[in-house]
Coordinates of C-alpha atoms in Angstrom, one line a residue:
M1 CA -18.5 217.3 -48.3
E2 CA -15.6 214.9 -47.8
S3 CA -16.3 211.2 -47.5
L4 CA -16.7 209.7 -44.0
D5 CA -13.3 207.9 -44.1
H6 CA -11.5 211.1 -45.1
R7 CA -13.1 213.1 -42.3
F8 CA -12.4 210.3 -39.9
T9 CA -8.7 210.2 -40.9
E10 CA -8.5 214.0 -40.4
F11 CA -9.9 213.4 -36.9
L12 CA -7.5 210.6 -36.1
L13 CA -4.5 212.7 -37.2
E14 CA -5.7 215.9 -35.4
S15 CA -6.3 213.9 -32.2
Q16 CA -2.9 212.3 -32.5
A17 CA -4.6 208.9 -32.3
L18 CA -2.8 207.7 -35.5
K19 CA 0.9 207.4 -35.0
F20 CA 3.7 206.5 -37.4
G21 CA 6.9 204.7 -36.4
E22 CA 7.6 201.2 -35.2
F23 CA 5.1 199.5 -32.8
T24 CA 5.0 196.0 -31.5
L25 CA 1.4 194.8 -31.6
K26 CA -0.3 192.3 -29.2
S27 CA 0.1 189.8 -32.1
G28 CA 3.9 190.3 -32.0
R29 CA 3.9 191.9 -35.4
K30 CA 6.0 195.0 -35.8
S31 CA 3.7 197.6 -37.4
P32 CA 4.7 201.0 -39.0
Y33 CA 1.5 202.6 -37.7
F34 CA -0.6 202.4 -34.5
I35 CA -4.1 203.6 -33.6
N36 CA -4.3 204.6 -30.0
A37 CA -7.9 204.9 -28.7
G38 CA -6.4 206.4 -25.5
A39 CA -5.9 209.6 -27.4
F40 CA -9.7 210.3 -27.3
N41 CA -9.2 211.6 -23.8
D42 CA -11.6 214.6 -23.4
G43 CA -15.2 215.4 -23.9
R44 CA -14.9 217.0 -27.3
K45 CA -12.9 214.1 -28.8
I46 CA -15.1 211.3 -27.3
A47 CA -18.3 213.1 -28.4
T48 CA -16.8 213.5 -32.0
L49 CA -15.8 209.9 -32.0
G50 CA -19.4 208.8 -30.9
A51 CA -20.8 211.0 -33.7
F52 CA -18.6 209.2 -36.3
Y53 CA -19.8 205.8 -35.0
A54 CA -23.4 207.0 -35.1
E55 CA -23.0 208.3 -38.7
K56 CA -21.6 204.9 -39.8
I57 CA -24.4 203.0 -38.0
A58 CA -27.1 205.3 -39.5
A59 CA -25.6 204.7 -43.0
E60 CA -25.7 200.9 -42.6
I61 CA -29.3 201.0 -41.3
E62 CA -30.3 203.1 -44.3
A63 CA -28.5 200.5 -46.6
G64 CA -30.4 197.7 -44.9
N65 CA -27.4 196.1 -43.3
L66 CA -28.4 196.8 -39.7
P67 CA -31.9 196.8 -38.2
E68 CA -33.6 200.1 -37.2
D69 CA -34.7 198.7 -33.9
I70 CA -31.4 198.3 -32.1
D71 CA -32.1 197.9 -28.3
T72 CA -28.6 198.6 -26.9
V73 CA -25.1 199.5 -27.9
F74 CA -22.6 197.2 -26.2
G75 CA -19.0 198.4 -25.5
P76 CA -16.7 195.8 -24.0
A77 CA -14.8 196.9 -20.9
Y78 CA -12.7 198.9 -20.6
K79 CA -11.9 200.7 -23.9
G80 CA -15.4 200.0 -25.3
I81 CA -17.2 201.7 -22.4
P82 CA -16.8 205.3 -23.6
L83 CA -17.4 204.1 -27.2
G84 CA -20.8 202.5 -26.2
V85 CA -21.9 205.5 -24.2
S86 CA -20.9 208.2 -26.7
T87 CA -22.4 206.2 -29.6
A88 CA -25.7 205.8 -27.8
I89 CA -25.8 209.5 -27.0
A90 CA -25.0 210.4 -30.6
L91 CA -27.6 208.0 -32.1
T92 CA -30.3 209.6 -29.8
A93 CA -29.2 213.2 -30.3
G94 CA -28.5 213.0 -34.0
Y95 CA -30.9 210.4 -35.3
G96 CA -33.7 210.3 -32.8
M97 CA -33.0 206.6 -32.0
E98 CA -34.1 205.4 -28.6
V99 CA -31.2 203.1 -27.8
G100 CA -29.5 202.0 -24.6
Y101 CA -25.9 201.4 -23.7
T102 CA -24.4 198.4 -21.9
F103 CA -21.0 197.3 -20.8
D104 CA -19.6 194.4 -18.8
R105 CA -17.8 194.4 -15.5
K106 CA -14.4 192.6 -15.4
E107 CA -15.5 190.9 -12.2
K108 CA -19.1 190.1 -11.1
K109 CA -20.4 192.4 -8.4
D110 CA -22.0 190.6 -5.5
H111 CA -23.5 193.7 -3.7
G112 CA -25.7 196.6 -4.6
D113 CA -27.3 196.0 -8.0
G114 CA -24.9 193.1 -8.6
G115 CA -24.4 191.2 -11.8
M116 CA -22.0 191.4 -14.7
M117 CA -23.6 194.1 -16.8
V118 CA -23.9 197.9 -16.3
G119 CA -26.4 200.1 -18.1
T120 CA -29.3 198.6 -20.1
Q121 CA -29.8 195.1 -18.8
L122 CA -29.9 192.3 -21.4
T123 CA -33.1 190.3 -21.9
D124 CA -34.1 187.5 -24.3
G125 CA -34.7 188.7 -27.9
M126 CA -32.9 192.0 -27.5
K127 CA -31.0 193.3 -30.5
V128 CA -27.5 194.2 -29.5
L129 CA -24.9 196.1 -31.5
L130 CA -21.3 195.8 -30.5
V131 CA -18.8 198.7 -30.8
D132 CA -15.0 198.4 -30.4
D133 CA -12.0 200.3 -31.5
V134 CA -9.5 198.3 -33.7
M135 CA -9.7 194.6 -34.4
T136 CA -6.5 192.8 -35.2
A137 CA -7.3 189.2 -34.3
G138 CA -10.9 189.2 -33.0
T139 CA -9.9 188.0 -29.5
A140 CA -12.1 190.6 -27.7
V141 CA -15.2 189.5 -29.7
R142 CA -14.7 185.9 -28.9
E143 CA -14.5 186.7 -25.2
V144 CA -17.6 189.0 -25.3
I145 CA -20.1 186.8 -27.1
P146 CA -20.2 184.0 -24.5
K147 CA -20.6 186.7 -21.8
L148 CA -23.6 188.2 -23.6
K149 CA -25.2 184.8 -24.3
S150 CA -24.8 183.8 -20.7
E151 CA -26.8 186.8 -19.6
A152 CA -29.7 186.4 -22.1
N153 CA -30.6 185.0 -25.5
V154 CA -29.8 188.2 -27.3
E155 CA -29.4 188.7 -31.0
V156 CA -26.0 190.3 -31.9
V157 CA -26.9 192.3 -35.0
G158 CA -23.4 193.5 -35.9
L159 CA -20.1 195.0 -34.8
V160 CA -18.8 198.5 -35.7
L161 CA -15.1 199.3 -35.4
S162 CA -13.3 202.5 -35.8
V163 CA -10.6 201.0 -38.0
D164 CA -10.2 197.8 -39.9
R165 CA -6.5 197.0 -40.1
M166 CA -7.2 194.5 -42.9
E167 CA -4.7 191.9 -41.6
K168 CA -4.9 188.2 -42.0
T169 CA -5.2 186.1 -38.8
K170 CA -2.2 184.2 -37.6
D171 CA -3.4 180.8 -38.9
S172 CA -5.0 181.7 -42.2
D173 CA -5.2 184.1 -45.2
T174 CA -8.6 185.4 -44.0
S175 CA -8.8 188.8 -42.4
A176 CA -9.9 189.0 -38.7
V177 CA -13.1 190.8 -39.8
E178 CA -14.0 188.0 -42.3
A179 CA -13.1 185.3 -39.7
V180 CA -15.5 186.9 -37.1
E181 CA -18.3 187.3 -39.7
A182 CA -18.0 183.7 -40.7
E183 CA -17.7 182.4 -37.1
F184 CA -20.6 184.4 -35.6
G185 CA -22.8 185.2 -38.6
F186 CA -23.2 188.9 -38.0
P187 CA -21.7 191.7 -40.2
V188 CA -18.7 193.8 -39.2
F189 CA -18.3 197.4 -40.3
A190 CA -15.5 199.9 -39.9
I191 CA -15.7 203.7 -40.1
A192 CA -12.5 203.4 -42.2
N193 CA -10.0 200.8 -43.2
V194 CA -6.2 201.3 -43.3
K195 CA -6.1 201.6 -47.1
E196 CA -8.6 204.4 -47.0
I197 CA -6.7 206.1 -44.1
F198 CA -3.4 206.0 -45.9
E199 CA -5.0 207.2 -49.1
A200 CA -6.7 210.2 -47.3
G201 CA -3.5 210.9 -45.2
Q202 CA -1.5 211.7 -48.4
H203 CA -3.9 214.6 -49.0
I204 CA -4.2 215.9 -45.5
E205 CA -1.5 218.4 -44.5
T206 CA 0.3 219.3 -41.3
A207 CA 0.5 222.9 -40.0
D208 CA 3.6 223.4 -42.1
G209 CA 2.0 222.2 -45.3
A210 CA 3.5 218.8 -45.6
P211 CA 1.4 215.7 -46.1
Y212 CA 0.9 213.6 -42.9
V213 CA 1.5 210.5 -45.0
T214 CA 4.8 210.9 -46.7
P215 CA 6.0 208.6 -49.5
E216 CA 8.2 206.8 -46.9
I217 CA 5.3 206.2 -44.5
K218 CA 3.1 205.0 -47.4
A219 CA 5.9 202.6 -48.6
A220 CA 6.3 201.2 -45.1
A221 CA 2.5 200.7 -44.8
D222 CA 2.3 199.1 -48.2
S223 CA 5.2 196.7 -47.4
Y224 CA 3.6 195.8 -44.0
L225 CA 0.2 195.1 -45.7
E226 CA 1.9 193.1 -48.4
R227 CA 3.2 190.8 -45.7
Y228 CA 0.3 190.7 -43.3
G229 CA -2.7 192.1 -45.3
A230 CA -5.6 189.9 -46.1

């Protein structure tokens, strides 16, 4: 059976979530590749994506890097919502884990059930696992942690990403992943990193038999990572 990162790369390419060209990122950097989480836009794709997250989480639990007794999977609004829900479903269906899902509202609701959180409500001592798509600078994490802590004294046990872009932050030579780990003290895992994706993509073929990652695409990616990689 192919490795997790190879199978995940196949899924990214088949879902057209991994694009090649020239893309201006939120950071202002011009990247030769882009991962678009909006491409996971139907039931099959989002279920498959959740299963990949669950597989990665189960592997890290087995390796002793994450606790077995995770209380809830937290996906930050908006893109993280389907990730949190589909991951919780996949952990329950595939691994027998009784785990909740939680996401935040952008604005506090003052009627009905009210509050900032939807899904499993946070209480002191809960073990919370964050899920998100791609981290370039770690901004979303820095916004989410204070929100969680203002709800309850939870323990954030880790963060699982779909892709680690392996880029240094604007102000240092440290990667965004390493910066978040150092700042918050929890581990960050990715289903695949960009180097693994570009390695696998050279061996995955399009319908007409050509590799998805051509020598030109690989050279552009290498050059970008030489400049911005951590």
